[in-house]
Structures are given as C-alpha cells and as structure tokens.
Amino acid sequence: MTGETMRAWAVTAPGPVEADPLRLVERPVPAPGDDELLVRVRACGVCRTDLHVTEGDLPVRRPGVTPGHEVVGEVAGLGRAVSGFAPGDRVGVAWLRRTDGTCPYCARGAENLCPASRYTGWDADGGYAEYTTVPAAFAHRLPGEVDDVALAPLLCAGIIGFRALRRTSLPRGGRLGLYGFGGSAHLCAQVALAEGATVHVMTRGAAAQALALELGAASAQGAYDPPPEPLDGAILFAPAGDLVPVALRALDRGGVLSVAGIHLSDIPPLRYESDLFYEKELRSVTSNTREDARDFLAVAARHGVRATTHTYPLSRAPEALRDLKAGRFDGAAVLVNDFS
Ligand SMILES: [Zn+2]
Ligand SMILES: [Zn+2]
C-alpha cells in the first residue's frame, strides 16, 4: 500500500455540522505501526461521539482527525511484530485504541480508566476513510454470520450500552428505564429484554417510541414523562443533563441511574430528599474495556442482537452526521465504503 493514496473525511475546523466542518481529503494510505494492522474499511457506524468530535464539543486531540470508531473491515496489511492475523481477516475497530497496560487501573482490570488511553477517531484517524489502522491487541474478531452493516453499530453503541447496563446492576427480572432511544439504547434494550428485564422507554419522537414497542418494551412515553412503574435501574442515553433529576425521581428505593454518554449538558441542582435519598445512586460510564467488548459480542451473538440501521454511502458522511443531529432516522446510521 506504500505510496498509494486514499479518500478520507477530516475535521479541519470543528464547528456546527450545518457549516460543513468535515472536509473530503486525499491522503496517503496509512502505514501500520509494528504492532498494528492496516484495515480496509467496509462499513463504519456513525456514533454521537463523532458528532461531538466534529462539532468541537470534545477538545481537539489530533488536528484534521478522521472520525469513526465502529469499523468493520478486512486486514489489508500487518506490522512487523503482529502475529495471529492474516490478510483478509474480518476485524472490528472500536473506540478504545490503546492503553499503557501498566498503570494501577489497567492492573486491576479497569483499562477503561487508563489515563494514557487513546481513542480511535479522536487521538488517531478512524473509519470515515478507505483505510484505517488499529493496534492488533485492540482489534476485535467478529462472528462470521452477521453482515458488515448490522455489525458496525455493535462496536461502540452496542458495547457502551452493554457496559451501561452492567453499571446499573439491574436485578434479575428488574424494571429498567431507558432515557433516549437511539443507536446505543435500542441494542441495550435487546440485551435487557433477552435477560428478562421489563423495559420502559422515555424518548421524544413517535418513530423511536414505535421502534421501542416493536422490540418489546413494555411502554414508551415522552422523555420527561414518568414511567408507569418505579424503576430498579435507568440509563440516560440522551446528552441532556436536565433529565438526570427526572430519571432519579423515577427510580425506586435503591435504584441506580447510569449516564451512558461521553458528553452531557449541565445537570441542574439535585434535591437530596426526592432525587438521591433511599440509597439511589448516580453513576457515570467511561469508555469500555476489551473484556466488555468480548462479553458483549458473545451475548449479542447468543441473543441475536441486531442493529436497526440506516445506511449512507461513505461519500455522504456529512449528511449522516446532520441527520443524526436532527434525529432524522431511528436506530443507527452506518456508512458503507463506496470509494473503493
Ligand atoms: Zn493504564
Ligand atoms: Zn461511539
């Protein structure tokens, strides 16, 4: 691949997607580092974090970065020190790109908290391109039978939703509330339902509510409406801090609210008596470990978890981000490589 060029989307000046901050550029096909794989992108999911990177809600960590961290692709090249992969292998590239493996967090199995962690599509170029690279130790092997498009959103939206579900410590057969119902929530709901939970969805938009009911949710109502029964656990997927007290008030005694997003608008003042007393808990969710990814991919295969997808050609990536921001589709958007 040395010397060849490729087309890639680059965040040249972060700003509102309506102002076209994503530019199509011609770049050399990246050379994989010694411990990395070169991956030809076949499909790449569109995550809300891509929107935050593109609009500048997240600080710039690599100027001109190519977003995208839900990549399904095939190995197109190997670094000198890589073993166990061969050209043509189907692999997934996710958000967590690298950790130091030596800090106290990594040592106790919490590599998602590693201060030296690096992320795909933020610290390093991601999947809105013909090719990307990934450290081989952080590449995910993918089950053979599911197609590229259906698999892509599982790689971030799915894994994060799964970690958020585990962080709520939902009791068996518990009552779970989901606030917001996009890419991550609709995958999380499928796992929770398969494990016997009763799921209530609070979201704006009739189409998202209809999808929730179709997947088996017991109820669907507006984002600020109370669920029909108290909740043992809840997950906030919408990036709206003003939903935190709303969701806390919907919890039963001892209930846990997890915040799944990487970015949240400010949380209004909480009232201790109604929002936190009776041992309610508020927890954040930060990235994921490779173990979360392996566990989730196995659970998803076992229960037949599938993303409801809305595809765009890679050449129209900016439109996918604008539609995500405007809430113009249900489920998850996936870019399909139409460049090569
Ligand atoms: Zn570490
Ligand atoms: Zn993501």
GROMACS .gro file of N, CA, C and O and ligand atoms in nm, residues 47 49 69-70 156, ligand 2:
model
   21
   47CYS      N    1  -2.151   0.735   1.524
   47CYS     CA    2  -2.179   0.745   1.668
   47CYS      C    3  -2.196   0.892   1.705
   47CYS      O    4  -2.137   0.980   1.642
   49THR      N    5  -2.062   1.040   1.937
   49THR     CA    6  -1.930   1.094   1.969
   49THR      C    7  -1.863   1.153   1.845
   49THR      O    8  -1.789   1.251   1.855
   69HIS      N    9  -1.540   0.518   1.475
   69HIS     CA   10  -1.483   0.414   1.562
   69HIS      C   11  -1.577   0.294   1.576
   69HIS      O   12  -1.583   0.231   1.679
   70GLU      N   13  -1.653   0.269   1.470
   70GLU     CA   14  -1.736   0.148   1.464
   70GLU      C   15  -1.708   0.084   1.328
   70GLU      O   16  -1.796   0.077   1.242
  156CYS      N   17  -1.954   0.025   1.907
  156CYS     CA   18  -1.943   0.128   2.010
  156CYS      C   19  -2.076   0.137   2.081
  156CYS      O   20  -2.087   0.113   2.200
  342ZN      ZN   21  -1.905   0.577   1.988
   0.00000   0.00000   0.00000
